[in-house]
Amino acid sequence: MRQYTYGPFKSRRLGLSLGVDILPKNKLCTYNCVYCEIGPTNKVVSPKCRIKAPPSFNYSRELKDILKYVPHLDSITLGYNGEPTLNENLLDFYTITKNVRDLLKWDKKPPQITLFTNSSTLYSDEIRERVKYFDLVLAKLDSAVDVDFQKTNQPHQECPSLDVIINSLEKLKREMKPNKLAIQCLIYNSNRKDFISNNNNENINQLAYALKKINPDIIQIYSIARIPSEPFVFAIDEERKREIVKIIKKTINNDLIKIDYY
Ligand code: SF4
């Protein structure tokens, strides 16, 4: 029976990806995003919350058992049931994953080891120190205007301000070289008149300035693709994604930053 892994499945952003969940089975997150695809967060936790959930001996065996059947895998991806950086044993998972990956034979280049994070804990030097080893970090930044941040991500009251989050992403980018930082911005619409979504021009413009400051390797603009936590939110269309990419491109004015949309 599998304890840690999901898939592999075809991911819009990562190619063929094996998911690894390093948190306890109940969702553990510092946010309660209106669009979350794994449902509402029952108890939103502080970014200071730490859990100790070290990998069991089974983790290495489970990985080896699966990976030998997928020599064409593109990514081993940590983070599916909330915010993985809350687990103090993140680096133990990374080390075992890397050791197993480096032992096996691959059809093309070995899969990258990827981490999802919602960015709320990255103000902590200790956490950035763990995160920087991953080949690719996919960090969330959906808003650069506080009112949109509060509505969209519904952060725990002890989550840092947007300024602190943006500064910590900028620091992480410098610290994790030559590994890659991708900033993921999920933009959505709302059909409730009293709920303006993050798809407003003020937010998109501020987001573009924040992205320029962070200077990531990759920017990913995407939208809702599965059933969201709240029924009143829905995906933006392809044309709007292209418009947003255009605005961001113009502001950052840096061809070294890859901008994708999904
Ligand atoms: S940060 Fe991720 S897991 Fe947490 S509520 Fe938002 S989308 Fe869901």
XYZ file of N, CA and C and ligand atoms in Angstrom:
794
model
N 0.825 -1.206 0.000
C 0.000 0.000 0.000
C 0.868 1.268 0.000
N 0.442 2.250 -0.763
C 1.237 3.475 -0.846
C 0.925 4.418 0.321
N 1.970 4.946 0.893
C 1.779 5.868 2.024
C 2.034 7.322 1.611
N 2.983 7.522 0.683
C 3.424 8.891 0.395
C 3.127 9.373 -1.024
N 3.088 8.473 -1.971
C 3.125 8.927 -3.375
C 1.767 8.857 -4.076
N 1.633 9.726 -5.092
C 0.437 9.776 -5.934
C 0.886 9.773 -7.379
N 0.129 9.122 -8.237
C 0.446 9.175 -9.669
C 1.475 8.126 -10.023
N 2.302 8.376 -11.058
C 2.524 9.661 -11.735
C 1.327 10.079 -12.610
N 1.234 11.371 -12.804
C 0.189 11.920 -13.651
C 0.776 13.028 -14.508
N 0.055 13.340 -15.583
C 0.520 14.378 -16.503
C 0.140 15.720 -15.895
N 1.111 16.565 -15.639
C 0.841 17.867 -15.041
C 0.979 18.940 -16.110
N 0.111 19.959 -16.028
C 0.167 21.050 -17.013
C 1.514 21.752 -16.965
N 2.101 21.828 -15.768
C 3.312 22.635 -15.633
C 4.585 21.816 -15.537
N 4.464 20.534 -15.165
C 5.677 19.781 -14.854
C 5.922 18.572 -15.745
N 5.032 18.295 -16.681
C 5.172 17.084 -17.493
C 4.705 15.884 -16.682
N 5.386 14.741 -16.835
C 4.984 13.545 -16.079
C 5.552 13.653 -14.655
N 4.647 13.731 -13.690
C 5.083 14.056 -12.321
C 4.576 13.023 -11.315
N 5.469 12.631 -10.420
C 5.065 11.767 -9.303
C 4.863 12.674 -8.086
N 3.665 12.672 -7.516
C 3.371 13.506 -6.354
C 3.814 12.829 -5.066
N 4.336 13.618 -4.147
C 4.726 13.088 -2.836
C 4.105 13.978 -1.766
N 3.319 13.366 -0.910
C 2.690 14.120 0.174
C 3.459 13.857 1.463
N 3.997 14.917 2.050
C 4.848 14.724 3.234
C 4.145 15.210 4.503
N 2.849 15.508 4.374
C 2.083 15.980 5.538
C 1.150 14.871 6.022
N 0.636 15.012 7.237
C -0.364 14.030 7.683
C -1.563 14.058 6.740
N -2.392 13.072 6.803
C -3.440 12.926 5.785
C -4.475 14.060 5.786
N -4.649 14.770 6.924
C -5.572 15.912 6.902
C -4.847 17.131 6.366
N -5.559 17.914 5.553
C -4.948 19.114 4.966
C -4.401 20.031 6.070
N -3.174 20.483 5.887
C -2.546 21.375 6.865
C -2.023 22.585 6.099
N -2.653 23.738 6.319
C -2.266 24.881 5.499
C -2.426 26.200 6.258
N -1.615 27.171 5.864
C -1.664 28.509 6.458
C -2.650 29.403 5.701
N -3.163 28.904 4.569
C -4.131 29.633 3.754
C -5.422 28.820 3.635
N -6.450 29.520 3.182
C -7.710 28.859 2.848
C -8.170 29.467 1.523
N -7.449 29.155 0.467
C -7.690 29.813 -0.826
C -9.094 29.499 -1.352
N -9.734 30.516 -1.899
C -11.114 30.322 -2.382
C -11.170 29.331 -3.539
N -10.039 29.149 -4.211
C -10.036 28.268 -5.377
C -9.415 26.907 -5.078
N -9.073 26.635 -3.804
C -8.307 25.420 -3.493
C -8.999 24.179 -4.064
N -8.215 23.353 -4.710
C -8.784 22.181 -5.379
C -8.897 20.973 -4.454
N -8.356 21.109 -3.230
C -8.505 19.979 -2.300
C -9.518 20.305 -1.204
N -10.308 21.347 -1.421
C -11.390 21.683 -0.485
C -10.962 22.698 0.553
N -11.922 23.182 1.378
C -11.606 24.206 2.367
C -10.624 23.701 3.427
N -9.865 24.648 4.010
C -8.952 24.299 5.106
C -9.778 24.363 6.395
N -9.968 23.256 7.061
C -10.826 23.260 8.264
C -10.269 24.132 9.356
N -8.953 24.020 9.581
C -8.337 24.853 10.609
C -7.069 25.447 9.994
N -7.154 26.743 9.678
C -5.996 27.397 9.067
C -4.934 27.566 10.161
N -3.691 27.169 9.872
C -2.663 27.221 10.924
C -1.698 28.382 10.697
N -1.025 28.747 11.782
C -0.044 29.830 11.744
C 1.183 29.383 10.938
N 1.863 30.321 10.263
C 3.107 29.941 9.574
C 4.214 29.571 10.558
N 3.976 29.840 11.860
C 4.969 29.432 12.874
C 4.767 27.977 13.287
N 3.653 27.405 12.871
C 3.335 26.014 13.230
C 4.395 25.085 12.622
N 4.884 24.149 13.404
C 5.843 23.170 12.877
C 5.367 21.788 13.272
N 5.438 20.872 12.340
C 5.136 19.490 12.715
C 6.368 18.643 12.447
N 6.472 17.586 13.221
C 7.577 16.651 13.001
C 6.968 15.393 12.408
N 7.225 15.175 11.136
C 6.707 13.967 10.485
C 7.820 13.415 9.601
N 8.816 12.763 10.220
C 9.963 12.260 9.440
C 9.537 11.139 8.494
N 10.268 10.975 7.393
C 9.937 9.869 6.482
C 10.193 8.533 7.160
N 9.298 7.596 6.975
C 9.534 6.272 7.543
C 10.438 5.503 6.576
N 10.881 4.340 6.990
C 11.739 3.504 6.151
C 11.023 3.183 4.836
N 9.683 3.125 4.913
C 8.884 2.789 3.725
C 9.037 3.793 2.594
N 9.402 5.040 2.926
C 9.423 6.066 1.883
C 10.409 5.710 0.770
N 11.612 5.360 1.186
C 12.644 5.031 0.206
C 12.208 3.812 -0.627
N 11.659 2.803 0.043
C 11.236 1.576 -0.658
C 10.095 1.886 -1.634
N 9.156 2.697 -1.152
C 7.999 3.050 -1.992
C 8.457 3.790 -3.261
N 9.380 4.727 -3.063
C 9.891 5.490 -4.220
C 10.569 4.560 -5.223
N 11.461 3.703 -4.712
C 12.198 2.789 -5.614
C 11.223 1.906 -6.378
N 10.219 1.378 -5.676
C 9.248 0.467 -6.297
C 8.516 1.136 -7.454
N 8.203 2.421 -7.316
C 7.442 3.106 -8.367
C 8.363 3.603 -9.472
N 9.468 4.203 -9.056
C 10.318 4.877 -10.047
C 10.920 3.922 -11.073
N 11.122 2.684 -10.700
C 11.724 1.752 -11.667
C 10.780 1.517 -12.867
N 9.484 1.797 -12.698
C 8.537 1.614 -13.807
C 8.351 2.873 -14.651
N 8.923 3.996 -14.227
C 8.733 5.248 -14.984
C 10.082 5.926 -15.283
N 10.867 5.272 -16.132
C 12.203 5.835 -16.418
C 12.136 7.131 -17.225
N 10.908 7.518 -17.641
C 10.752 8.746 -18.445
C 10.109 9.867 -17.611
N 10.139 9.739 -16.296
C 9.501 10.732 -15.406
C 10.184 12.108 -15.525
N 9.398 13.189 -15.412
C 9.972 14.547 -15.495
C 10.183 15.183 -14.122
N 9.323 14.830 -13.155
C 9.431 15.523 -11.861
C 8.959 14.633 -10.716
N 9.672 14.742 -9.595
C 9.183 14.158 -8.337
C 8.796 15.378 -7.510
N 7.521 15.501 -7.191
C 6.988 16.777 -6.725
C 6.427 16.682 -5.314
N 7.044 17.426 -4.392
C 6.598 17.381 -2.990
C 5.575 18.474 -2.729
N 4.476 18.087 -2.066
C 3.509 19.107 -1.652
C 2.146 18.956 -2.267
N 1.249 18.217 -1.633
C -0.094 18.051 -2.197
C -1.216 18.286 -1.206
N -0.935 18.243 0.063
C -2.041 18.274 1.018
C -1.925 19.477 1.948
N -1.509 20.620 1.386
C -1.331 21.806 2.206
C 0.046 22.404 1.977
N 0.632 22.966 3.027
C 1.910 23.660 2.909
C 3.049 22.771 3.429
N 3.844 22.171 2.525
C 4.834 21.169 2.945
C 5.954 21.710 3.811
N 6.217 23.039 3.742
C 7.333 23.568 4.537
C 7.005 23.567 6.035
N 5.765 23.275 6.397
C 5.427 23.176 7.830
C 6.033 21.910 8.442
N 6.410 20.982 7.588
C 7.044 19.762 8.100
C 8.538 20.015 8.309
N 8.970 19.945 9.564
C 10.386 20.182 9.898
C 11.316 19.191 9.230
N 10.768 18.076 8.770
C 11.605 17.037 8.160
C 11.662 17.138 6.632
N 11.330 18.305 6.118
C 11.345 18.514 4.665
C 12.667 18.078 4.025
N 13.759 18.462 4.652
C 15.076 18.158 4.079
C 15.384 16.661 4.104
N 14.845 15.959 5.094
C 15.034 14.495 5.125
C 14.348 13.866 3.910
N 13.149 14.370 3.600
C 12.449 13.859 2.412
C 13.249 14.177 1.149
N 13.771 15.395 1.097
C 14.556 15.801 -0.080
C 15.759 14.864 -0.259
N 16.480 14.629 0.837
C 17.720 13.838 0.760
C 17.429 12.411 0.294
N 16.386 11.812 0.866
C 16.062 10.429 0.445
C 15.648 10.425 -1.029
N 14.839 11.403 -1.406
C 14.373 11.469 -2.801
C 15.560 11.590 -3.748
N 16.493 12.451 -3.400
C 17.664 12.664 -4.256
C 18.518 11.388 -4.334
N 18.725 10.758 -3.179
C 19.538 9.539 -3.175
C 18.920 8.459 -4.050
N 17.613 8.294 -3.933
C 16.940 7.269 -4.740
C 17.024 7.653 -6.219
N 16.738 8.902 -6.521
C 16.781 9.343 -7.919
C 18.168 9.119 -8.529
N 19.200 9.452 -7.771
C 20.557 9.379 -8.320
C 21.047 7.937 -8.496
N 20.374 7.031 -7.818
C 20.737 5.608 -7.914
C 20.186 4.943 -9.168
N 19.081 5.481 -9.666
C 18.356 4.813 -10.751
C 18.822 5.276 -12.129
N 18.488 4.457 -13.133
C 18.826 4.807 -14.524
C 17.619 5.480 -15.158
N 17.879 6.534 -15.954
C 16.773 7.292 -16.561
C 16.906 7.310 -18.070
N 15.764 7.315 -18.765
C 15.764 7.318 -20.237
C 16.398 8.591 -20.781
N 16.031 9.722 -20.175
C 16.609 10.998 -20.618
C 17.284 11.601 -19.386
N 17.117 12.911 -19.161
C 17.759 13.419 -17.939
C 16.909 13.040 -16.711
N 17.529 12.907 -15.551
C 16.789 12.492 -14.360
C 15.681 13.490 -14.023
N 14.599 13.029 -13.399
C 13.518 13.962 -13.046
C 14.011 15.017 -12.063
N 13.487 16.221 -12.190
C 13.866 17.241 -11.207
C 13.072 16.997 -9.915
N 13.647 17.468 -8.814
C 12.928 17.362 -7.533
C 12.316 18.735 -7.272
N 10.983 18.748 -7.229
C 10.230 20.000 -7.229
C 9.489 20.160 -5.908
N 9.375 21.406 -5.475
C 8.618 21.683 -4.241
C 7.565 22.753 -4.516
N 6.349 22.480 -4.083
C 5.304 23.508 -4.083
C 5.337 24.217 -2.737
N 5.174 25.536 -2.739
C 4.993 26.245 -1.475
C 4.041 27.417 -1.697
N 3.297 27.774 -0.650
C 2.413 28.936 -0.811
C 3.136 30.233 -0.420
N 4.400 30.146 -0.073
C 5.301 31.286 0.208
C 5.117 31.917 1.586
N 4.146 31.470 2.366
C 3.855 32.153 3.638
C 4.911 31.912 4.709
N 5.736 30.878 4.556
C 6.727 30.570 5.597
C 8.144 30.998 5.194
N 8.282 31.536 4.004
C 9.633 31.778 3.467
C 10.347 32.963 4.115
N 9.639 33.714 4.946
C 10.297 34.792 5.696
C 11.300 34.187 6.693
N 11.107 32.914 7.038
C 11.978 32.249 8.006
C 13.285 31.796 7.318
N 14.424 32.262 7.856
C 15.726 31.888 7.278
C 15.890 30.370 7.277
N 15.406 29.759 8.380
C 15.551 28.312 8.545
C 14.802 27.569 7.423
N 13.641 28.062 7.084
C 12.854 27.372 6.052
C 13.454 27.618 4.666
N 13.886 28.838 4.389
C 14.525 29.079 3.083
C 15.777 28.217 2.926
N 16.471 28.005 4.033
C 17.688 27.191 4.021
C 17.356 25.747 3.579
N 16.160 25.267 3.943
C 15.768 23.907 3.504
C 15.285 23.911 2.057
N 14.548 24.940 1.713
C 13.872 25.001 0.409
C 14.864 25.170 -0.743
N 15.978 25.830 -0.475
C 16.887 26.227 -1.557
C 17.550 25.050 -2.279
N 17.508 23.848 -1.677
C 18.145 22.693 -2.305
C 17.327 22.094 -3.445
N 16.048 22.382 -3.486
C 15.198 21.769 -4.515
C 15.592 22.290 -5.908
N 15.529 21.385 -6.906
C 15.886 21.796 -8.274
C 14.961 22.907 -8.751
N 13.690 22.780 -8.385
C 12.701 23.766 -8.816
C 11.732 24.015 -7.668
N 11.541 25.294 -7.342
C 10.545 25.658 -6.322
C 9.426 26.412 -7.038
N 8.203 25.924 -6.846
C 7.023 26.580 -7.416
C 6.343 27.333 -6.276
N 6.528 28.640 -6.243
C 6.037 29.432 -5.104
C 4.837 30.280 -5.529
N 3.848 30.297 -4.661
C 2.594 30.995 -4.959
C 2.678 32.492 -4.674
N 2.160 33.287 -5.620
C 1.926 34.711 -5.370
C 0.758 35.117 -6.276
N -0.440 35.144 -5.707
C -1.640 35.423 -6.511
C -2.002 36.898 -6.493
N -1.508 37.611 -5.489
C -1.919 39.005 -5.329
C -0.747 39.823 -4.841
N -0.767 41.101 -5.209
C 0.224 42.031 -4.665
C -0.497 43.227 -4.043
N -1.802 43.090 -3.866
C -2.616 44.123 -3.199
C -3.266 43.435 -2.002
N -3.150 44.048 -0.832
C -3.555 43.346 0.382
C -5.015 42.864 0.363
N -5.916 43.705 -0.123
C -7.323 43.302 -0.088
C -7.549 42.053 -0.944
N -6.825 41.940 -2.044
C -6.952 40.757 -2.903
C -6.304 39.534 -2.254
N -5.187 39.784 -1.567
C -4.509 38.695 -0.846
C -5.445 38.116 0.226
N -6.059 39.000 1.012
C -6.926 38.543 2.090
C -8.110 37.752 1.546
N -8.715 38.265 0.481
C -9.903 37.595 -0.071
C -9.551 36.287 -0.765
N -8.456 36.301 -1.490
C -8.114 35.141 -2.323
C -7.539 33.996 -1.504
N -6.572 34.327 -0.643
C -5.849 33.270 0.065
C -6.332 33.075 1.499
N -7.105 34.028 2.030
C -7.617 33.956 3.406
C -6.532 33.426 4.360
N -5.421 34.193 4.464
C -4.282 33.706 5.257
C -4.579 33.714 6.765
N -3.860 32.888 7.478
C -3.902 32.933 8.956
C -3.448 34.320 9.398
N -3.990 34.799 10.519
C -3.676 36.172 10.954
C -2.193 36.388 11.253
N -1.454 35.313 11.501
C -0.016 35.491 11.757
C 0.821 35.392 10.476
N 0.166 35.246 9.338
C 0.941 35.218 8.075
C 1.556 36.594 7.855
N 2.727 36.624 7.242
C 3.385 37.914 7.012
C 2.630 38.758 5.994
N 2.979 40.041 5.955
C 2.354 40.940 4.984
C 2.901 40.622 3.589
N 2.247 41.162 2.586
C 2.716 40.928 1.211
C 4.138 41.442 0.996
N 4.457 42.579 1.610
C 5.816 43.118 1.456
C 6.855 42.111 1.934
N 6.572 41.524 3.093
C 7.520 40.542 3.651
C 7.598 39.309 2.746
N 6.452 38.872 2.251
C 6.434 37.684 1.374
C 7.235 37.968 0.098
N 7.009 39.127 -0.484
C 7.712 39.470 -1.736
C 9.221 39.575 -1.485
N 9.611 40.199 -0.367
C 11.042 40.283 -0.026
C 11.652 38.901 0.187
N 10.877 38.009 0.819
C 11.446 36.682 1.091
C 11.596 35.886 -0.210
N 10.703 36.116 -1.171
C 10.848 35.436 -2.469
C 12.078 35.969 -3.217
N 12.293 37.257 -3.074
C 13.467 37.873 -3.708
C 14.754 37.277 -3.107
N 14.741 37.127 -1.769
C 15.910 36.540 -1.100
C 16.115 35.102 -1.542
N 15.015 34.339 -1.560
C 15.119 32.925 -1.927
C 15.727 32.780 -3.320
N 15.290 33.606 -4.232
C 15.808 33.536 -5.608
C 17.341 33.684 -5.607
N 17.831 34.615 -4.800
C 19.299 34.812 -4.750
C 19.987 33.621 -4.088
N 19.349 33.105 -3.026
C 19.985 32.046 -2.241
C 19.977 30.692 -2.952
N 19.005 30.462 -3.834
C 18.871 29.111 -4.380
C 19.608 28.896 -5.712
N 20.326 29.875 -6.180
C 21.099 29.698 -7.412
C 22.027 28.499 -7.304
N 22.209 27.631 -8.289
C 21.664 27.696 -9.642
C 20.295 27.025 -9.787
N 19.691 26.607 -8.693
C 18.361 25.997 -8.810
C 17.356 27.067 -9.218
N 16.169 26.608 -9.612
C 15.237 27.547 -10.259
C 14.022 27.879 -9.395
N 13.659 29.157 -9.449
C 12.454 29.611 -8.753
C 11.395 29.991 -9.787
N 10.215 29.371 -9.646
C 9.072 29.755 -10.497
C 8.016 30.385 -9.595
N 7.472 31.508 -10.006
C 6.369 32.108 -9.255
C 5.081 31.774 -9.989
N 4.152 31.226 -9.238
C 2.875 30.837 -9.825
C 1.796 31.813 -9.391
N 1.095 32.366 -10.353
C 0.019 33.310 -10.040
C -1.286 32.722 -10.560
N -2.159 32.357 -9.649
C -3.470 31.859 -10.081
C -4.440 33.037 -10.117
N -4.968 33.305 -11.295
C -5.897 34.425 -11.476
C -7.269 33.838 -11.820
N -8.287 34.337 -11.162
C -9.629 33.753 -11.327
C -10.666 34.872 -11.399
N -11.875 34.494 -11.746
C -13.020 35.424 -11.749
C -14.006 35.040 -10.664
N -14.919 35.972 -10.381
C -15.974 35.695 -9.399
C -17.304 36.107 -10.000
N -18.361 35.351 -9.713
C -19.674 35.787 -10.199
C -20.511 36.389 -9.075
N -19.845 36.760 -7.960
C -20.546 37.440 -6.861
C -20.212 38.922 -6.939
N -21.260 39.749 -6.987
C -21.021 41.191 -7.159
C -20.235 41.790 -5.987
N -20.416 41.232 -4.791
C -19.746 41.775 -3.610
C -18.355 41.149 -3.393
N -17.874 40.400 -4.357
C -16.563 39.762 -4.198
C -15.740 39.999 -5.459
N -14.882 41.009 -5.403
C -14.028 41.300 -6.561
C -12.865 40.316 -6.525
N -12.632 39.630 -7.615
C -11.557 38.626 -7.631
C -10.196 39.308 -7.824
N -9.141 38.494 -7.849
C -7.801 39.083 -8.057
C -7.551 39.443 -9.526
N -8.542 39.188 -10.371
C -8.427 39.540 -11.788
C -8.864 41.000 -11.999
N -8.255 41.901 -11.276
C -8.560 43.326 -11.467
C -7.252 44.023 -11.846
N -7.385 45.112 -12.592
C -6.186 45.713 -13.181
C -5.181 46.185 -12.147
N -5.686 46.713 -11.023
C -4.769 47.187 -9.982
C -3.896 46.022 -9.480
N -4.535 44.898 -9.224
C -3.761 43.747 -8.741
C -2.771 43.254 -9.802
N -3.224 43.162 -11.040
C -2.327 42.641 -12.090
C -1.122 43.588 -12.258
N -1.363 44.893 -12.214
C -0.240 45.839 -12.355
C 0.734 45.718 -11.180
N 0.193 45.650 -9.963
C 1.069 45.527 -8.778
C 1.826 44.200 -8.787
N 1.134 43.171 -9.248
C 1.759 41.844 -9.341
C 2.955 41.909 -10.306
N 2.764 42.606 -11.400
C 3.851 42.742 -12.386
C 5.066 43.416 -11.741
N 4.844 44.475 -10.935
C 5.972 45.139 -10.260
C 6.628 44.203 -9.238
N 5.799 43.444 -8.521
C 6.355 42.505 -7.534
C 7.209 41.449 -8.236
N 6.742 40.975 -9.380
C 7.488 39.942 -10.120
C 8.810 40.500 -10.641
N 8.779 41.759 -11.040
C 10.021 42.403 -11.499
C 11.047 42.433 -10.356
N 10.548 42.753 -9.159
C 11.423 42.834 -7.986
C 11.984 41.452 -7.619
N 11.118 40.454 -7.647
C 11.557 39.101 -7.254
C 12.564 38.538 -8.272
N 12.331 38.858 -9.564
C 13.234 38.417 -10.629
C 13.383 36.888 -10.673
N 12.251 36.159 -10.723
C 12.347 34.686 -10.715
C 12.856 34.175 -12.056
N 13.095 32.868 -12.137
C 13.506 32.282 -13.421
C 12.304 32.100 -14.338
N 11.165 31.790 -13.716
C 9.957 31.454 -14.491
C 8.745 32.117 -13.822
N 7.808 32.573 -14.645
C 6.526 33.061 -14.123
C 5.446 32.215 -14.788
N 4.523 31.721 -13.984
C 3.455 30.887 -14.539
C 2.103 31.520 -14.206
N 1.385 31.909 -15.252
C 0.044 32.459 -15.079
C -0.932 31.334 -15.404
N -1.801 31.038 -14.477
C -2.737 29.940 -14.725
C -4.059 30.230 -14.024
N -5.009 29.320 -14.198
C -6.312 29.567 -13.567
C -6.896 28.263 -13.055
N -8.104 28.342 -12.586
C -8.749 27.171 -11.977
C -8.960 26.092 -13.049
N -8.609 24.856 -12.703
C -8.784 23.772 -13.677
C -9.631 22.636 -13.110
N -9.847 22.659 -11.794
C -10.674 21.600 -11.175
C -11.734 22.263 -10.309
N -12.473 21.472 -9.544
C -13.569 22.047 -8.745
C -12.980 22.887 -7.605
N -13.327 24.190 -7.551
C -12.750 25.039 -6.498
C -13.480 24.892 -5.165
N -12.813 25.352 -4.131
C -13.382 25.285 -2.785
C -14.685 26.086 -2.681
N -14.724 27.266 -3.327
C -15.923 28.112 -3.295
C -16.626 28.057 -4.649
N -17.969 27.932 -4.628
C -18.681 27.756 -5.893
C -18.788 29.025 -6.739
N -18.485 30.185 -6.151
C -18.670 31.437 -6.895
C -17.413 31.882 -7.654
N -16.376 31.075 -7.632
C -15.179 31.455 -8.389
C -15.035 30.547 -9.606
N -14.482 31.109 -10.680
C -14.317 30.317 -11.902
C -13.100 30.843 -12.680
N -12.722 30.070 -13.692
C -11.463 30.359 -14.412
C -11.581 31.580 -15.318
N -10.480 32.281 -15.481
C -10.396 33.318 -16.516
C -10.168 32.606 -17.861
N -10.459 33.301 -18.976
C -10.286 32.625 -20.265
C -8.860 32.833 -20.822
N -8.605 32.158 -21.934
C -7.256 32.170 -22.516
C -6.850 33.581 -22.951
N -7.841 34.335 -23.454
C -7.522 35.678 -23.932
C -7.027 36.559 -22.779
N -7.696 36.449 -21.624
C -7.280 37.235 -20.458
C -5.875 36.803 -19.980
N -5.613 35.505 -20.050
C -4.268 35.040 -19.652
C -3.219 35.699 -20.549
N -3.508 35.731 -21.853
C -2.547 36.349 -22.788
C -2.366 37.834 -22.481
N -3.483 38.515 -22.146
C -3.406 39.951 -21.805
C -2.520 40.161 -20.569
N -2.730 39.307 -19.562
C -1.956 39.427 -18.315
C -0.463 39.209 -18.604
N -0.176 38.200 -19.420
C 1.224 37.931 -19.779
C 1.828 39.173 -20.445
N 1.045 39.808 -21.314
C 1.529 41.002 -22.022
C 1.872 42.124 -21.037
N 0.960 42.343 -20.057
C 1.183 43.404 -19.060
C 2.460 43.105 -18.258
N 2.597 41.857 -17.846
C 3.765 41.483 -17.021
C 5.055 41.620 -17.841
N 5.002 41.130 -19.065
C 6.190 41.210 -19.947
C 6.651 42.650 -20.094
N 5.674 43.541 -20.322
C 6.010 44.950 -20.547
C 6.653 45.540 -19.286
N 6.114 45.214 -18.132
C 6.642 45.777 -16.884
C 8.011 45.208 -16.544
N 8.170 43.899 -16.646
C 9.462 43.354 -16.194
C 10.559 43.573 -17.241
N 10.170 43.613 -18.506
C 11.104 43.964 -19.574
C 12.436 43.199 -19.442
N 12.321 41.884 -19.309
C 13.511 41.066 -19.111
C 13.304 39.719 -19.813
N 13.961 39.555 -20.955
C 13.754 38.340 -21.751
C 14.334 37.089 -21.090
N 15.124 37.268 -20.037
C 15.695 36.093 -19.372
C 14.646 35.379 -18.511
N 13.567 36.080 -18.188
C 12.516 35.467 -17.371
C 11.493 34.823 -18.308
N 11.283 33.527 -18.122
C 10.341 32.803 -18.976
C 8.928 33.001 -18.423
N 8.013 33.399 -19.275
C 6.634 33.565 -18.801
C 5.733 32.574 -19.543
N 5.100 31.687 -18.787
C 4.202 30.701 -19.376
C 2.792 30.962 -18.899
N 1.826 30.506 -19.666
C 0.448 30.521 -19.143
C -0.224 29.197 -19.459
N -1.130 28.812 -18.576
C -1.766 27.475 -18.702
C -3.264 27.612 -18.616
S -2.104 27.268 -0.318
Fe -2.534 25.538 -1.655
S -3.255 23.901 -0.284
Fe -3.334 25.826 0.875
S -5.436 26.494 0.609
Fe -4.208 27.486 -0.992
S -4.352 26.178 -2.778
Fe -5.065 24.981 -0.999
